[in-house]
Coordinates of C-alpha atoms in Angstrom, one line a residue:
Chain A
D1 CA 122.8 150.5 82.9
T2 CA 122.8 148.9 86.3
E3 CA 120.7 150.3 89.1
V4 CA 123.4 149.4 91.6
T5 CA 126.2 152.0 91.4
Q6 CA 129.7 151.3 92.6
T7 CA 132.6 153.7 93.0
P8 CA 135.4 153.8 92.1
K9 CA 135.4 151.7 89.0
H10 CA 139.1 151.1 89.4
L11 CA 141.4 151.3 92.4
V12 CA 145.1 150.7 92.7
M13 CA 146.5 150.8 96.3
G14 CA 149.6 149.8 98.2
M15 CA 149.6 147.2 100.9
T16 CA 149.8 149.9 103.6
N17 CA 147.0 152.1 102.3
K18 CA 143.5 152.5 103.6
K19 CA 140.7 153.0 101.1
S20 CA 137.0 152.4 100.8
L21 CA 134.7 151.0 98.2
K22 CA 131.2 152.4 97.9
C23 CA 127.9 151.0 96.7
E24 CA 124.5 152.7 96.3
Q25 CA 121.1 151.6 95.3
H26 CA 117.8 153.5 95.2
M27 CA 115.5 150.6 94.4
G28 CA 114.3 150.4 98.0
H29 CA 116.0 147.0 98.4
R30 CA 116.6 145.9 102.0
A31 CA 119.4 143.4 101.5
M32 CA 122.9 144.3 100.2
Y33 CA 125.9 142.1 99.5
W34 CA 129.6 142.2 98.9
Y35 CA 131.2 139.6 96.6
K36 CA 134.8 139.0 95.5
Q37 CA 135.4 137.7 91.9
K38 CA 138.6 136.5 90.4
A39 CA 139.0 136.4 86.6
K40 CA 136.7 133.8 84.9
K41 CA 135.5 132.5 88.2
P42 CA 132.1 132.9 89.9
P43 CA 131.5 135.5 92.5
E44 CA 132.3 134.5 96.1
L45 CA 130.1 135.9 98.8
M46 CA 131.8 138.0 101.5
F47 CA 129.1 139.8 103.5
V48 CA 125.3 140.2 103.6
Y49 CA 123.4 143.0 105.2
S50 CA 119.7 142.5 105.8
Y51 CA 117.7 145.5 107.0
E52 CA 121.0 147.3 107.7
K53 CA 122.3 144.6 110.0
L54 CA 125.2 142.3 109.1
S55 CA 123.6 138.8 108.7
I56 CA 126.4 136.8 107.0
N57 CA 130.1 137.1 107.2
E58 CA 131.8 134.4 105.2
S59 CA 134.9 134.2 107.3
V60 CA 136.4 137.2 105.6
P61 CA 139.8 138.5 106.9
S62 CA 139.5 141.5 109.2
R63 CA 141.4 143.7 106.7
F64 CA 138.0 143.9 105.0
S65 CA 135.5 145.8 107.1
P66 CA 131.9 146.4 105.8
E67 CA 129.6 149.2 106.8
C68 CA 126.0 149.9 106.0
P69 CA 125.2 153.5 107.0
N70 CA 121.6 153.3 105.7
S71 CA 119.4 151.2 103.5
S72 CA 120.7 152.7 100.3
L73 CA 124.5 152.6 101.0
L74 CA 127.0 149.9 101.5
N75 CA 130.8 150.5 102.1
L76 CA 133.7 148.2 102.2
H77 CA 136.7 149.6 104.1
L78 CA 140.1 148.2 103.1
H79 CA 143.3 148.2 105.1
A80 CA 146.6 146.4 104.9
L81 CA 145.5 144.3 101.9
Q82 CA 147.6 141.6 100.3
P83 CA 148.4 141.1 96.6
E84 CA 146.0 138.1 96.5
D85 CA 143.2 140.5 97.4
S86 CA 143.4 141.9 93.8
A87 CA 140.0 141.1 92.2
L88 CA 136.7 142.5 91.1
Y89 CA 134.6 143.5 94.0
L90 CA 130.9 143.3 93.3
C91 CA 128.0 144.8 95.2
A92 CA 124.5 143.4 94.9
S93 CA 121.1 144.2 96.3
S94 CA 117.8 142.4 96.6
P95 CA 114.3 143.3 97.9
G96 CA 113.2 142.5 101.4
T97 CA 111.5 139.3 100.4
V98 CA 114.1 136.5 100.3
K99 CA 112.6 135.0 97.1
E100 CA 113.6 138.0 94.9
P101 CA 116.9 137.8 92.9
Q102 CA 120.0 139.8 93.5
H103 CA 121.0 142.6 91.2
F104 CA 124.6 143.4 90.7
G105 CA 126.6 146.5 90.2
D106 CA 129.5 146.7 87.7
G107 CA 132.1 146.3 90.4
T108 CA 135.3 147.9 91.5
R109 CA 138.5 146.5 89.9
L110 CA 141.0 146.5 92.7
S111 CA 144.7 146.0 92.3
I112 CA 147.1 145.7 95.2
L113 CA 150.7 146.6 94.6
Chain B
G1 CA 132.8 122.7 98.5
Q2 CA 131.3 123.2 95.0
Q3 CA 127.7 122.1 95.1
L4 CA 126.8 123.1 91.5
N5 CA 128.2 121.5 88.3
Q6 CA 127.8 123.8 85.3
S7 CA 128.6 122.5 81.8
P8 CA 130.0 123.0 79.3
Q9 CA 132.9 125.1 80.7
S10 CA 133.2 126.8 77.3
M11 CA 131.5 126.8 73.9
F12 CA 132.5 128.0 70.4
I13 CA 129.5 128.3 68.1
Q14 CA 128.6 129.8 64.7
E15 CA 126.4 132.8 64.6
G16 CA 122.8 131.6 64.2
E17 CA 123.3 128.3 66.0
D18 CA 121.3 127.4 69.1
V19 CA 123.1 127.0 72.5
S20 CA 122.3 124.9 75.5
M21 CA 124.0 124.8 78.9
N22 CA 123.0 123.3 82.2
C23 CA 123.6 123.1 85.9
T24 CA 123.2 120.0 88.1
S25 CA 123.6 119.3 91.8
S26 CA 123.2 116.5 94.3
S27 CA 121.3 119.0 96.5
I28 CA 117.8 120.4 96.2
F29 CA 117.3 124.0 95.2
N30 CA 114.2 126.2 95.6
T31 CA 115.3 129.0 93.2
W32 CA 117.4 129.0 90.0
L33 CA 118.8 132.1 88.5
W34 CA 120.7 132.6 85.2
Y35 CA 123.1 135.6 84.9
K36 CA 125.3 136.8 82.0
Q37 CA 128.5 138.7 82.6
D38 CA 130.3 140.8 80.0
P39 CA 134.0 141.8 80.5
G40 CA 134.4 144.7 82.9
E41 CA 130.8 144.5 84.0
G42 CA 128.8 142.8 86.8
P43 CA 126.5 139.9 86.2
V44 CA 123.1 140.8 84.7
L45 CA 120.1 138.7 85.6
L46 CA 118.6 136.9 82.6
I47 CA 115.9 134.6 84.0
A48 CA 114.6 133.7 87.5
L49 CA 112.9 130.4 88.2
Y50 CA 111.0 129.6 91.4
K51 CA 109.0 126.4 90.8
A52 CA 109.9 122.9 89.9
G53 CA 109.1 122.3 86.2
E54 CA 108.8 126.0 85.5
L55 CA 109.7 127.0 81.9
T56 CA 110.4 130.7 81.3
S57 CA 111.4 132.6 78.2
N58 CA 113.1 136.0 77.8
G59 CA 113.4 136.8 74.1
R60 CA 115.7 134.2 72.5
L61 CA 116.5 132.7 76.0
T62 CA 114.6 129.9 77.6
A63 CA 115.3 128.3 81.0
Q64 CA 113.8 125.5 82.9
F65 CA 113.7 124.5 86.6
G66 CA 114.2 120.8 86.7
I67 CA 111.4 118.7 88.0
T68 CA 113.7 117.0 90.6
R69 CA 114.8 120.6 91.8
K70 CA 118.4 119.5 91.3
D71 CA 119.0 120.9 87.9
S72 CA 118.3 123.7 85.4
F73 CA 119.1 124.5 81.8
L74 CA 119.4 127.6 79.7
N75 CA 118.9 127.6 75.9
I76 CA 119.8 130.4 73.6
S77 CA 118.3 130.3 70.1
A78 CA 119.7 131.8 66.9
S79 CA 122.8 133.1 68.6
I80 CA 124.2 136.6 67.7
P81 CA 127.6 138.2 68.4
S82 CA 126.4 140.1 71.5
D83 CA 125.6 136.8 73.2
V84 CA 129.3 136.4 73.8
G85 CA 130.1 136.4 77.6
I86 CA 130.2 134.2 80.6
Y87 CA 126.9 132.7 81.7
F88 CA 126.5 131.7 85.4
C89 CA 123.7 129.6 86.9
A90 CA 123.0 130.4 90.6
G91 CA 120.6 128.9 93.0
R92 CA 119.3 129.0 96.6
L93 CA 119.7 125.7 98.4
S94 CA 116.6 124.6 100.2
S95 CA 118.7 123.7 103.2
G96 CA 120.8 126.9 103.1
S97 CA 120.4 130.6 104.1
A98 CA 117.7 132.3 102.1
R99 CA 120.1 135.2 101.3
Q100 CA 122.9 133.0 100.1
L101 CA 123.3 132.0 96.4
T102 CA 125.4 129.1 95.2
F103 CA 127.0 129.8 91.8
G104 CA 128.0 127.5 89.0
S105 CA 131.5 127.8 87.6
G106 CA 130.3 129.5 84.5
T107 CA 130.1 128.8 80.8
Q108 CA 132.2 131.0 78.5
L109 CA 130.4 131.5 75.2
T110 CA 132.1 132.6 72.0
V111 CA 130.0 133.3 68.9
L112 CA 131.9 133.1 65.6
P113 CA 130.7 135.2 62.7

């Protein structure tokens, strides 16, 4: 079982809907990440939060809006998504030291109708 | 663009056989990580490597950090059916952000009974 918990596991939404993906970890990690993964492809980095501050935004469209309410939680707010945004969205976390590896959750499978 | 070349792209092997896969780059890395991803789940960390020349084992898995810091390999000995999945290498570029991983394209492993 992963120590990074993501909810929901599956999400189907229309292009006009607003929804949020949630990620939680209680390992005391101080960096959290959002990735997008298409089938049989490697994860693509979207956002990085370090000590609750956004440190990397990989030119992600504004219809994806991240939020880090505290050191244990990471949200991804979705609005007006496109069909090509259908993918597996993975959350990861890592300790405060940059050397330590990232640990992934099981993801949210998102389908846009 | 893609800075990591992972090969082979896919492998079909008989149960009990040994497996080898590798990642190479023209850039220098200061960390190499190997992950395995099962369908419907997130990547799971198998082995982390931090020093050039480092050889690390985890059960039947062995990975090495290349001496030039531009490559890494993963070996699986005596494969079993549960080894099936996609294996990703990932690394931190010495010239890049410490929080950013570069992923290989993945190796799809199928183990035949």
